[in-house]
Structures are given as structure tokens and as C-alpha cells.
PDB file of C-alpha atoms in Angstrom:
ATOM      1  CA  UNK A 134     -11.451  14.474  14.782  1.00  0.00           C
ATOM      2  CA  UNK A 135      -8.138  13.477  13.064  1.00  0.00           C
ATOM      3  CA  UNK A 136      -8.398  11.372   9.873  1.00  0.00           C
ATOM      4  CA  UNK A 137      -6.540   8.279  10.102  1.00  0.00           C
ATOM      5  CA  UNK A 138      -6.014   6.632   6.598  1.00  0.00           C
ATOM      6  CA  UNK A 139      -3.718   3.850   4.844  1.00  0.00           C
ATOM      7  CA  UNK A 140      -3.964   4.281   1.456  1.00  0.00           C
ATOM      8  CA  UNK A 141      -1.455   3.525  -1.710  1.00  0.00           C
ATOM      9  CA  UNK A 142      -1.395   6.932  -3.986  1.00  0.00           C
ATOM     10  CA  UNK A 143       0.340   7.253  -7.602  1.00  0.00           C
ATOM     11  CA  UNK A 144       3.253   9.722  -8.179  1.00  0.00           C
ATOM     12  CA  UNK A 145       3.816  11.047 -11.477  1.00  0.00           C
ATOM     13  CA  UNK A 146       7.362  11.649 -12.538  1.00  0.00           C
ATOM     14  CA  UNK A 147       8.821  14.707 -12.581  1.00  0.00           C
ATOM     15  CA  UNK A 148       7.571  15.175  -9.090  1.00  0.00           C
ATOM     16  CA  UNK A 149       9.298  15.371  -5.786  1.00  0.00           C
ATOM     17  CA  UNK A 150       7.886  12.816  -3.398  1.00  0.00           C
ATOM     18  CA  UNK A 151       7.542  15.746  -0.758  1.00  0.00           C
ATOM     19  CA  UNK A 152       5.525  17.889  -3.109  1.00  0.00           C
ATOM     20  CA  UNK A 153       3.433  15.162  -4.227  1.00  0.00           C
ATOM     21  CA  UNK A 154       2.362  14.476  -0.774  1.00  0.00           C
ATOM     22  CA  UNK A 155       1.524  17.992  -0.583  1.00  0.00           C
ATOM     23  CA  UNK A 156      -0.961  17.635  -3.182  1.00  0.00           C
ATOM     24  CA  UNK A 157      -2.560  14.811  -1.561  1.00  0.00           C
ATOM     25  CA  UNK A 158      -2.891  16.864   1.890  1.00  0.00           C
ATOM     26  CA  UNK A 159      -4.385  19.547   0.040  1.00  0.00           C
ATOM     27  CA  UNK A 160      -6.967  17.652  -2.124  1.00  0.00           C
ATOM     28  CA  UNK A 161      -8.067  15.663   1.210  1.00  0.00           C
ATOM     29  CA  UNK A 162      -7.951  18.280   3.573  1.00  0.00           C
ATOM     30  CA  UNK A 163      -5.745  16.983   6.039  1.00  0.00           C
ATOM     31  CA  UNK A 164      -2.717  18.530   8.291  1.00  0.00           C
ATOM     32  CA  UNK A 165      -0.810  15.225   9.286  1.00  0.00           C
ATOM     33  CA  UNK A 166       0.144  12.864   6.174  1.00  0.00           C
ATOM     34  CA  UNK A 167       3.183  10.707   5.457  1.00  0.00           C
ATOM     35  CA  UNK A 168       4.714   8.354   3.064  1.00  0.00           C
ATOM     36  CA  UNK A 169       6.837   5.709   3.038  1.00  0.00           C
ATOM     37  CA  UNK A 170       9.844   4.835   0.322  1.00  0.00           C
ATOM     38  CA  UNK A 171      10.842   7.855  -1.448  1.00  0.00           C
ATOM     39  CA  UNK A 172      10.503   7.744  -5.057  1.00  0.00           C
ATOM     40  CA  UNK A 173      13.386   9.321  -7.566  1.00  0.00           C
ATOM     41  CA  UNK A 174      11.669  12.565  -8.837  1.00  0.00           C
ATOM     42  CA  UNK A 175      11.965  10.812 -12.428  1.00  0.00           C
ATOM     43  CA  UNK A 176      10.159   7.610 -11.269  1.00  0.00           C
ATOM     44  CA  UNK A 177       6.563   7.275 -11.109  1.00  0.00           C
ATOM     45  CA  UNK A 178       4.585   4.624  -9.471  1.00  0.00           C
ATOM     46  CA  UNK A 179       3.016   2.941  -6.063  1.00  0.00           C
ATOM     47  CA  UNK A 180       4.220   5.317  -2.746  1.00  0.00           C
ATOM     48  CA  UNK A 181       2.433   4.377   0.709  1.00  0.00           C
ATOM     49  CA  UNK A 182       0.521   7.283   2.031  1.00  0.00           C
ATOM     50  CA  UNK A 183      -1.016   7.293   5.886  1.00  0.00           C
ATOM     51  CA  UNK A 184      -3.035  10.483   7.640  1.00  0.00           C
ATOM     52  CA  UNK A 185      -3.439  11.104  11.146  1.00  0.00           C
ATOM     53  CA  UNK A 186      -1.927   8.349  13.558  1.00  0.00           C
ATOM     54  CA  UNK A 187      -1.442   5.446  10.733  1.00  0.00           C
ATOM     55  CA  UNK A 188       1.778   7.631   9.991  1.00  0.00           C
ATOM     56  CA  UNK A 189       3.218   5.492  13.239  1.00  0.00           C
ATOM     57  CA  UNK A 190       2.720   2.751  11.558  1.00  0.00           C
ATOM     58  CA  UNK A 191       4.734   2.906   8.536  1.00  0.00           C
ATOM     59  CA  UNK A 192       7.833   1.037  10.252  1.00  0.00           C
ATOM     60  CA  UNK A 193       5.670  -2.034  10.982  1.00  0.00           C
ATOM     61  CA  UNK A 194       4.143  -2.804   7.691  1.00  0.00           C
ATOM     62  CA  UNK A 195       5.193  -5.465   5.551  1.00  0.00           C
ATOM     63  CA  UNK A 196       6.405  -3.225   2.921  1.00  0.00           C
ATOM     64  CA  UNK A 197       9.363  -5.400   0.914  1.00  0.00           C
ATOM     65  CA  UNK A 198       9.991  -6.962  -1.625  1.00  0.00           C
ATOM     66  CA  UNK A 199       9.939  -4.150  -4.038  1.00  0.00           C
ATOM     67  CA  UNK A 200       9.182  -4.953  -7.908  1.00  0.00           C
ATOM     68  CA  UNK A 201      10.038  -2.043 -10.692  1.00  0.00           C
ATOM     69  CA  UNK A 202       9.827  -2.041 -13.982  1.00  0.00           C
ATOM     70  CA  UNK A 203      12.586   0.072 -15.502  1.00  0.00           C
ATOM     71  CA  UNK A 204      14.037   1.196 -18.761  1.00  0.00           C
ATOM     72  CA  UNK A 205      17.629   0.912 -19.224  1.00  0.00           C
ATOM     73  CA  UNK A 206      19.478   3.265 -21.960  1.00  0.00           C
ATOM     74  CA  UNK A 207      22.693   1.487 -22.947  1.00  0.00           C
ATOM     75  CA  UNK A 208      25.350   3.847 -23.787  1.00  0.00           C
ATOM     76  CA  UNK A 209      24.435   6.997 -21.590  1.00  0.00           C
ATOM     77  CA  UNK A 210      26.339   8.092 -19.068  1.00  0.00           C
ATOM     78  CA  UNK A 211      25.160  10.361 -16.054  1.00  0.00           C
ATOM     79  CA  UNK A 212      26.591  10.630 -12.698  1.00  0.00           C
ATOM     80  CA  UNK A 213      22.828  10.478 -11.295  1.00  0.00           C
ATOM     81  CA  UNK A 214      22.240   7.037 -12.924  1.00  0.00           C
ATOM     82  CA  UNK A 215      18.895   8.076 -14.649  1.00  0.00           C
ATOM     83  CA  UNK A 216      18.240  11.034 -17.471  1.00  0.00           C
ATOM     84  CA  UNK A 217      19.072  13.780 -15.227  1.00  0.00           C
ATOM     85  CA  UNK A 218      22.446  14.666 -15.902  1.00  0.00           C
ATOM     86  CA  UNK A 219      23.254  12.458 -19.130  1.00  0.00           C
ATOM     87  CA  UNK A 220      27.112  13.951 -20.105  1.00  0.00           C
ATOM     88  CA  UNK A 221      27.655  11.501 -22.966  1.00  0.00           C
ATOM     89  CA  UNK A 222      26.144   8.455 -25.130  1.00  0.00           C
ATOM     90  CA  UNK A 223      28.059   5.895 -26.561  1.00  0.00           C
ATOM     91  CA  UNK A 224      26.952   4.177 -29.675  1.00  0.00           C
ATOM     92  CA  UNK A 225      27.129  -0.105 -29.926  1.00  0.00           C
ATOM     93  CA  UNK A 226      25.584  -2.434 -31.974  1.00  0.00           C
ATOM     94  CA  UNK A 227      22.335  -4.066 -30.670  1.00  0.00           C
ATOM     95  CA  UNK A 228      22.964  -7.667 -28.589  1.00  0.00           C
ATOM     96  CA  UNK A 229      20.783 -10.235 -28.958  1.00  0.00           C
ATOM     97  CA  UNK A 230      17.857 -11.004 -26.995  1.00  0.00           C
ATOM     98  CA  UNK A 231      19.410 -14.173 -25.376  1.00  0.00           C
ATOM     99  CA  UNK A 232      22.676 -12.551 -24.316  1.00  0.00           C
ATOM    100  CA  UNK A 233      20.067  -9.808 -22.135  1.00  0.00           C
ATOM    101  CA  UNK A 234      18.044 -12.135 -20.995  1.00  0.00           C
ATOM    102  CA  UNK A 235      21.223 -14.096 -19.697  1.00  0.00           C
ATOM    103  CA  UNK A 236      22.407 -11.511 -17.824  1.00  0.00           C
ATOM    104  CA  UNK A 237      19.282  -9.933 -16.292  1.00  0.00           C
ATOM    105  CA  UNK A 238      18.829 -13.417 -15.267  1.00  0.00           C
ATOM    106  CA  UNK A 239      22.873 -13.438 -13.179  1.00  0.00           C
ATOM    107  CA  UNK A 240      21.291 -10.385 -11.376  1.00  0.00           C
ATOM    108  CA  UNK A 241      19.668 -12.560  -9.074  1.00  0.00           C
ATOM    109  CA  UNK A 242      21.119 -12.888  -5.612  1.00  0.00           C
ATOM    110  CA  UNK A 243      22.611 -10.811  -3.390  1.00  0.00           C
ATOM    111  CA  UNK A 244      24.541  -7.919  -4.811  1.00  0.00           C
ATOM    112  CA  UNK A 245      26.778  -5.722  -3.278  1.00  0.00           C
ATOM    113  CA  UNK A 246      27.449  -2.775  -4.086  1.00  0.00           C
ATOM    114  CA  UNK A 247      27.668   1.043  -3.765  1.00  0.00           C
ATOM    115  CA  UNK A 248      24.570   3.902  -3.354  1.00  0.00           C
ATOM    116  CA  UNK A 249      23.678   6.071  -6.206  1.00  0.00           C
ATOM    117  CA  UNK A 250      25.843   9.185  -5.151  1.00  0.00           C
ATOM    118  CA  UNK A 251      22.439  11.484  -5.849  1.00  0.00           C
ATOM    119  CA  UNK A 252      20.972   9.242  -3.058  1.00  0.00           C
ATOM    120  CA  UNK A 253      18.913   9.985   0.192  1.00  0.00           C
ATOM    121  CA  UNK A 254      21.821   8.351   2.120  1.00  0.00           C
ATOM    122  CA  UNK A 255      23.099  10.511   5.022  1.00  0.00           C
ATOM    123  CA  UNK A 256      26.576  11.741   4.890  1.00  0.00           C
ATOM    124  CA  UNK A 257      26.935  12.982   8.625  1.00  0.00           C
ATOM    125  CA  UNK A 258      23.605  14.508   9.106  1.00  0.00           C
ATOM    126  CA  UNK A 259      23.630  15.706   5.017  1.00  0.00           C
ATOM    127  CA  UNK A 260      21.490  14.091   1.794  1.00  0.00           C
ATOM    128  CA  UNK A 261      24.503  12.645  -0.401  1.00  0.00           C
ATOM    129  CA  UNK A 262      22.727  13.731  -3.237  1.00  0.00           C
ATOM    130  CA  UNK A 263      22.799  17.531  -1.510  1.00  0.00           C
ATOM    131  CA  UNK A 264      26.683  17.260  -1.287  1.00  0.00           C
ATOM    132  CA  UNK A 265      27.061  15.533  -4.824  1.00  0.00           C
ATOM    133  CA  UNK A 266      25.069  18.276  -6.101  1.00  0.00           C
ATOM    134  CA  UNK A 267      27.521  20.975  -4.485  1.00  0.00           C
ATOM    135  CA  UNK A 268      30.253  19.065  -5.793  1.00  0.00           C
ATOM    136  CA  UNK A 269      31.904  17.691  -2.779  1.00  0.00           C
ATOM    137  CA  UNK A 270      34.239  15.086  -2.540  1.00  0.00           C
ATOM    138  CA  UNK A 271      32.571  11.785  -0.315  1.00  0.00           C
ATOM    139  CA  UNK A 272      31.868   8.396   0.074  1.00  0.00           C
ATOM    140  CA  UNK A 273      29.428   6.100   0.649  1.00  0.00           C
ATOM    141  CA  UNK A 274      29.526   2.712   2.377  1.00  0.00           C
ATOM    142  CA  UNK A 275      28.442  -0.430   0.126  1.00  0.00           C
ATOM    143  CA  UNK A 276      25.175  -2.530   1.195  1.00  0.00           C
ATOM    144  CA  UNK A 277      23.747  -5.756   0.384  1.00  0.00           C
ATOM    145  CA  UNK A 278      20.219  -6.183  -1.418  1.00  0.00           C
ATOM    146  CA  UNK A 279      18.450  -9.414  -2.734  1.00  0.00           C
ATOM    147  CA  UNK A 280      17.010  -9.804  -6.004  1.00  0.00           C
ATOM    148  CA  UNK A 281      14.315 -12.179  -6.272  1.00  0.00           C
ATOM    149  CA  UNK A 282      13.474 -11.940  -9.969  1.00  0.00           C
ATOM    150  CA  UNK A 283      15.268 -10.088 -12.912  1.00  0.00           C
ATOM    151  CA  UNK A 284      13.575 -10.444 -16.115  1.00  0.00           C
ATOM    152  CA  UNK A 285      13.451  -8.558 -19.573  1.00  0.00           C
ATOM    153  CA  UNK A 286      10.132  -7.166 -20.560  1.00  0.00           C
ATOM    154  CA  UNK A 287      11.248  -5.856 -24.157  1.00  0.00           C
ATOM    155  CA  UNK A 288      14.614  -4.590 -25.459  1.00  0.00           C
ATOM    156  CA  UNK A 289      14.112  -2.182 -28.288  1.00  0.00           C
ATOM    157  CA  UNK A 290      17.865  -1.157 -28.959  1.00  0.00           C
ATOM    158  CA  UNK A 291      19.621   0.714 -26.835  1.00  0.00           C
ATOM    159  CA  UNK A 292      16.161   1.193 -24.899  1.00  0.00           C
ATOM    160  CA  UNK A 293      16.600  -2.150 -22.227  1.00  0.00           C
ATOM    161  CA  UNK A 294      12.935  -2.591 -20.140  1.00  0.00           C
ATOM    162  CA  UNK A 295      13.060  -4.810 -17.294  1.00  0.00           C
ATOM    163  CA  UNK A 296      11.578  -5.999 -14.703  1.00  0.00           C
ATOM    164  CA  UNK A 297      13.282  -6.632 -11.285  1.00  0.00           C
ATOM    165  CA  UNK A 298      11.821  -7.416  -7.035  1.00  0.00           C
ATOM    166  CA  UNK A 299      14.213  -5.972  -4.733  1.00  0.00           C
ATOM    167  CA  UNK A 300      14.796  -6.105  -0.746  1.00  0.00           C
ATOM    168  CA  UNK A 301      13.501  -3.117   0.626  1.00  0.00           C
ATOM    169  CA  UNK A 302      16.420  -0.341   0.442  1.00  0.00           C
ATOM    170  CA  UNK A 303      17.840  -1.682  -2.824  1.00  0.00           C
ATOM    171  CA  UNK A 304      18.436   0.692  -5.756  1.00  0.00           C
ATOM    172  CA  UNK A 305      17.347   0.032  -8.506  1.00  0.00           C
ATOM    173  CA  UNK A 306      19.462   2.729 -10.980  1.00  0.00           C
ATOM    174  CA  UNK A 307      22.409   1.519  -9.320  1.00  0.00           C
ATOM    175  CA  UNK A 308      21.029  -1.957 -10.760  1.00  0.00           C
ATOM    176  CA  UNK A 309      20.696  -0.698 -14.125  1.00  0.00           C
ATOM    177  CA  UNK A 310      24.584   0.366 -14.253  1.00  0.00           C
ATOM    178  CA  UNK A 311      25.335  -3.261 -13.532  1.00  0.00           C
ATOM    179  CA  UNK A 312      23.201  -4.740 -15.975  1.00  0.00           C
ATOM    180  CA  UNK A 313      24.989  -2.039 -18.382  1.00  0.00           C
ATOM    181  CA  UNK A 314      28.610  -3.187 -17.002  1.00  0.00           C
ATOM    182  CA  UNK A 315      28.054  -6.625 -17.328  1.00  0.00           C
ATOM    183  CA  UNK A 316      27.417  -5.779 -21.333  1.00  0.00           C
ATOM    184  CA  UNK A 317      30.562  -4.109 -21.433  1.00  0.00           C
ATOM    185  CA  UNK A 318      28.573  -0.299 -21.190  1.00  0.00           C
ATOM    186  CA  UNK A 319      27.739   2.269 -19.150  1.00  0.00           C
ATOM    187  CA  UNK A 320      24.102   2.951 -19.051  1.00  0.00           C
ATOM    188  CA  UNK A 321      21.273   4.827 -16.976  1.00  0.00           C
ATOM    189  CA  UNK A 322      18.117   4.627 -16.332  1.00  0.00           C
ATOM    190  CA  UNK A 323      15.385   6.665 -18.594  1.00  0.00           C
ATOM    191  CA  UNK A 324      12.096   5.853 -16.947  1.00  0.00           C
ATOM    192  CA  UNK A 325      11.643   3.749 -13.840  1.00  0.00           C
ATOM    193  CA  UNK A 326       7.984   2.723 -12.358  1.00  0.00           C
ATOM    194  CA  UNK A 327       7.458   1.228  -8.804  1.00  0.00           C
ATOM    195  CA  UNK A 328       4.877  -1.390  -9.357  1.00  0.00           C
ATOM    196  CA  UNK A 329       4.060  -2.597  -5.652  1.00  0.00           C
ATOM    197  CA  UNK A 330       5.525  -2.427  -2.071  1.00  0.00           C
ATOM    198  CA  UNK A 331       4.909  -5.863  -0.511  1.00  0.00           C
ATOM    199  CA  UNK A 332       1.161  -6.455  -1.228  1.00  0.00           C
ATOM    200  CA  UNK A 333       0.640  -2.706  -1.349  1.00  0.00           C
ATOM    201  CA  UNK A 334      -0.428  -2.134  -5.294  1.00  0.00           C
ATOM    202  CA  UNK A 335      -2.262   0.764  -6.704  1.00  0.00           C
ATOM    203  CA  UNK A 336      -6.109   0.696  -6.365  1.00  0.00           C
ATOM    204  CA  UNK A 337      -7.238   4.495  -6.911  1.00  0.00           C
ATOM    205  CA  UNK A 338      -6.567   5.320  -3.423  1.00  0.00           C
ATOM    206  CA  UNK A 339      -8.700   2.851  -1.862  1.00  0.00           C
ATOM    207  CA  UNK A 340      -8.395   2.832   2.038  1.00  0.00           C
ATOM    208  CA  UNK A 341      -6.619   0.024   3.220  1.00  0.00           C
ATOM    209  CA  UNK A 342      -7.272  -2.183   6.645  1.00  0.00           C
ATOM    210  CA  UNK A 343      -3.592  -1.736   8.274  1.00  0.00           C
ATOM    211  CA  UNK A 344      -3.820  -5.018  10.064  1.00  0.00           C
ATOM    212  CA  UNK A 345      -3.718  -6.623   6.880  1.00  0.00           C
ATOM    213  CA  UNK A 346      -0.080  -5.621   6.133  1.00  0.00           C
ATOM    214  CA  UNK A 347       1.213  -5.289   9.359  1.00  0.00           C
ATOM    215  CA  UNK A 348       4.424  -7.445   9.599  1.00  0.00           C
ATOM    216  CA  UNK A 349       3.860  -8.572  13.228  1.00  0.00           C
ATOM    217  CA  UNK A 350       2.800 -11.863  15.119  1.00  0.00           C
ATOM    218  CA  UNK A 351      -0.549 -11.410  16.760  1.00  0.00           C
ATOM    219  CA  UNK A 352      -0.331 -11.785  20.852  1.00  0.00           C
ATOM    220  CA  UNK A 353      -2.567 -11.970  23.486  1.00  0.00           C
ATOM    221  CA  UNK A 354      -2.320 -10.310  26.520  1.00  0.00           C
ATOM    222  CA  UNK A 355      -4.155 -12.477  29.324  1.00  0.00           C
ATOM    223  CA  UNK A 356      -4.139  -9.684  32.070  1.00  0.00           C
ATOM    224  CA  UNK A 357      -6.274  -6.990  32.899  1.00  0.00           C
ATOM    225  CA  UNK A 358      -6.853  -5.267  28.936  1.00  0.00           C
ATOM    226  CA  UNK A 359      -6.628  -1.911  31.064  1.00  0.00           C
ATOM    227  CA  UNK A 360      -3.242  -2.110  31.651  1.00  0.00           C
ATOM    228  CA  UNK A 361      -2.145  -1.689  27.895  1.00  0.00           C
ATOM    229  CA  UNK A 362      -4.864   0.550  27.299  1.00  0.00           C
ATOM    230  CA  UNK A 363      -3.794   2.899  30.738  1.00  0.00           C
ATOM    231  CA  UNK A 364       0.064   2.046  29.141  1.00  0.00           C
ATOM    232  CA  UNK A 365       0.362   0.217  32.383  1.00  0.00           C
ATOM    233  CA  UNK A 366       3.939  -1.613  32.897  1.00  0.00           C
ATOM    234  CA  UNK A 367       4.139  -5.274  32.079  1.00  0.00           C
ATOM    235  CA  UNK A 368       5.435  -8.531  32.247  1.00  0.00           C
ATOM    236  CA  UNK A 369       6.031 -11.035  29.631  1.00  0.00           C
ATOM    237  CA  UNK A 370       4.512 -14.224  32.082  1.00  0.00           C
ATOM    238  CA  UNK A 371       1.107 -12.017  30.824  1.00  0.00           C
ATOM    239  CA  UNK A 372       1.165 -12.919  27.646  1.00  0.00           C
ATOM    240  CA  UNK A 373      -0.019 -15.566  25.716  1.00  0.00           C
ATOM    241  CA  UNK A 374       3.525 -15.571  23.701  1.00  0.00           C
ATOM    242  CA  UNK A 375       6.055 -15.187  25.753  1.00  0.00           C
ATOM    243  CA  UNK A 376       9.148 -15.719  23.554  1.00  0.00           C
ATOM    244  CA  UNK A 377      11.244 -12.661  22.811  1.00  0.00           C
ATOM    245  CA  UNK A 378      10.495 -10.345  20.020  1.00  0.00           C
ATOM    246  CA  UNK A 379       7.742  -8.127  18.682  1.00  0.00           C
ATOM    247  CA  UNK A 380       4.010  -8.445  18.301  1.00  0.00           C
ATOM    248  CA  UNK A 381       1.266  -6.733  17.579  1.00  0.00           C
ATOM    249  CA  UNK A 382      -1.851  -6.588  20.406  1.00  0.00           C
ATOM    250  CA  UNK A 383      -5.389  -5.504  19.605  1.00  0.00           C
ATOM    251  CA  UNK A 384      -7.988  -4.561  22.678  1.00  0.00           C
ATOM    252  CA  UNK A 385     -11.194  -3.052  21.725  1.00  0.00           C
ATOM    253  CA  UNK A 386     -10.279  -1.553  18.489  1.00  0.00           C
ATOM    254  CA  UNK A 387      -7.318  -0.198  19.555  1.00  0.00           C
ATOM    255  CA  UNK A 388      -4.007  -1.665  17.910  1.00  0.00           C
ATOM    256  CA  UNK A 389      -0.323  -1.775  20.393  1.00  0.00           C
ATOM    257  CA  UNK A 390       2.812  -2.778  19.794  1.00  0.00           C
ATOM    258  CA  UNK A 391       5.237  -4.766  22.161  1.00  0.00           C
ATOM    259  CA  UNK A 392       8.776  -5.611  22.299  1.00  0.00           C
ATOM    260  CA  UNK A 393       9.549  -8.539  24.644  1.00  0.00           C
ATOM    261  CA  UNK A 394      13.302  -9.075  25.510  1.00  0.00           C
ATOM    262  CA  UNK A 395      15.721 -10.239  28.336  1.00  0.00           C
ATOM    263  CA  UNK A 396      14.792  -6.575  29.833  1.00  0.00           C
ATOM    264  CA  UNK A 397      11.143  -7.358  29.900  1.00  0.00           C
ATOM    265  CA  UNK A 398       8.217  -5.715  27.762  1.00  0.00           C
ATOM    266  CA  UNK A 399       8.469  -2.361  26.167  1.00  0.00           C
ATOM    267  CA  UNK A 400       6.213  -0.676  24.027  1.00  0.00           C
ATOM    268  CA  UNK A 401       6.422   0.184  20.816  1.00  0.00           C
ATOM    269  CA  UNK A 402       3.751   1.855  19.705  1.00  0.00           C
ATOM    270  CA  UNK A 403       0.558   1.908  22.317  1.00  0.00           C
ATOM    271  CA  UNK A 404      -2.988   2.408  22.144  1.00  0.00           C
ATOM    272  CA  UNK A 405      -3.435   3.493  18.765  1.00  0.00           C
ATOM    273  CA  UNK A 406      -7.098   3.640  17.294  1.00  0.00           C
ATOM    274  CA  UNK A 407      -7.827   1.584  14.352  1.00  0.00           C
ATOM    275  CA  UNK A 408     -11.038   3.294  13.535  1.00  0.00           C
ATOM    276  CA  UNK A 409     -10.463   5.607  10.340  1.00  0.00           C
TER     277      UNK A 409
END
């Protein structure tokens, strides 16, 4: 029988998310495994791990904000925003510990802004970091992330440690280059931890309950339970909720997902067991 598990593992650095996930299929025995937010090979820290059918799930779990804690080294530059590919290092005088705090403190809000160019983002159907990497000329759109908190844990010139929660999708090196900027720098990022994903933390791999961090309204469906469970067709007048949008339905241990709209009700996700 297929092992279904929600779990929150630790990556070291130095480690491609991929391979570390490989590691974890191979010390549990398992064939089907996943994980959710890719972590920078240099970052270490909290990375979502499901087996078996939870990997369906990984879109409906509450999974933002993000918190890091991350080291800033003021003066280096690097086109990959982190130690990677440091070309240069500038020397300055140390600021004061008000002046940082100050402006880790403007950082909060919405900031927009451009992708680290050694990012995941897809450049028609390629990695951007792929066609940095081959040198090829591109460009990447900006986005919009919030920052709920911005604070300085310790500042130990030109080493900068902060700590910042981010909307899901945010990057944090590109983050660290503002900080830098807005001290009249360039800088990049020498160590950089993930610290939790919503309310996923790191517990030593303990298997998680996925209903407790699915992001989804609980509905009722007042019909016959067989016709989710048969993936029967419905109709919204069935359900306890009828308002558009998307819920989550248990029957008899087994977890759906529903998406009502001006079209009527479509499934999501249907039938999946919750037993591990």
C-alpha cells in the first residue's frame, strides 16, 4: 500500500533541493515524494515534504508567510545574489546599529521589484538561472511581495543578520541587495535559513495531520455522500455553502476538494484518503 505522509524535513546547504529529496526517498523507502518551495542550494532550513497522494495536496496548504533569517555581506558583489559567484568586495566603514535597524525596518510593505536572474523563474519553457548560467541575454518581469516584519538579529561588520516574513514567492537575496542599496552598497547574501512555511516549522520529521494546514473552508455536502465518493456530478443547491469559491469536503475519511462558480461545481481534487 502507498505511504501517504506530510511531514516538514531539514535541508542542509550545499544541497540541491532535488537531491535532498532523493535522500529522503531513499532513507524511507518510498517511490512517490514531493516538496514544496525550493530552497537556494546555499540555504538551509524548513522544506515541506509529502509521499504517496499528500503530494496533491501541496497547492492547498496554507504555506505563506515565509520567515528567514539571513546574513547579509555588505560590500560583495555577485550576479547570483548569495556567495556563489562573488566577483568583487568593496571595503566601507561600519554604520551604526540605528541607521540598520532603520532601514531593515523601511523594508516593510510591498516591494517591487525584479527576480534574482539565477532564479527558478521560467523564461519560455527555460530555468532563468539555466540561461543566466549560459550567459544569455533576458529579462524578467518585476512582482510584488509583502513584508510583514524586517528586523536585525546582529550586525557584526560587514556580516548584516536579519530576520525578515515574506509572501509566499518573495525572494529573499533579492531583499538583501535592497537592504545593501539603501546603505549606499552592493551586497549578497552569505548564509540564508528558512525558518517556517506558514505554521509548518521543523519537528524531526514528525508526521503532520494535513487538515490542519489546509487553507480551505470546510463544506458540507447534504446529498447522497456517494456521489463525491463515485465523483458523481453536482450541484451547488447540495451544499451546505453555496457561495462561490473553494472548499474542502471530508466523507468517511476521505478528504475532496470543490470549486463552486457561475459554471457550477468542479472538482479539484476528489476522494483522496486521509489515512497515512
Amino acid at each position: 500500500m502507498e505511504d501517504n505522509r506530510l511531514f516538514v524535513a531539514y535541508k542542509p546547504s550545499c544541497m540541491v533541493s532535488n537531491h535532498f529529496l532523493s535522500r529522503i526517498k531513499r532513507r524511507y523507502n518510498v517511490k512517490k515524494a514531493g516538496f514544496s518551495g525550493t530552497l537556494d542550494p546555499f540555504a538551509q532550513g524548513v522544506l515541506i515534504i509529502a509521499f504517496g497522494q499528500f503530494t496533491k495536496l501541496f497547492r492547498f496548504l496554507k504555506k505563506a508567510p515565509k520567515t528567514y533569517r539571513a546574513t547579509l555581506w555588505l560590500g560583495a558583489t555577485s550576479p547570483t545574489l548569495d556567495i556563489e559567484k562573488v566577483e568583487h568586495v568593496e571595503q566601507m566603514m561600519a554604520f551604526h546599529p540605528d541607521s540598520v535597524a532603520f532601514v531593515l525596518q523601511s523594508m516593510v510593505g510591498e516591494k517591487t521589484y525584479l527576480p534574482p536572474k539565477y532564479s527558478a523563474k521560467k523564461i519560455d519553457g527555460q530555468r532563468a538561472y539555466d540561461l543566466a548560467r549560459a550567459d544569455k541575454a533576458f529579462e524578467l518581469k518585476a512582482i510584488t511581495s509583502t513584508i510583514y516584519d524586517c528586523h536585525l538579529v546582529h550586525y557584526i561588520h560587514p556580516f548584516l543578520t536579519f530576520e525578515m516574513t515574506i509572501s509566499e514567492g518573495g525572494y529573499v537575496r533579492s531583499m538583501g541587495a535592497l537592504i545593501a542599496e539603501k546603505l549606499g552598497f552592493p551586497g549578497a547574501l552569505s548564509a540564508l535559513e528558512r525558518l517556517n512555511e506558514g505554521d509548518f516549522v521543523y519537528d524531526n520529521e514528525k508526521e503532520l495531520n494535513p487538515l490542519d494546514y489546509l487553507d480551505l473552508p470546510l463544506n458540507a455536502y447534504l446529498s447522497d455522500p456517494s456521489d463525491i465518493l463515485l465523483g458523481r456530478k453536482l450541484v451547488r443547491e447540495n451544499f451546505e455553502k453555496n457561495e462561490e469559491g473553494i472548499y474542502q469536503i471530508i466523507i468517511a475519511d476521505m478528504l475532496s476538494v470543490v470549486e463552486i462558480s457561475a459554471n457550477g461545481v468542479e472538482y479539484l481534487l476528489n476522494s483522496l484518503s486521509l489515512k497515512a
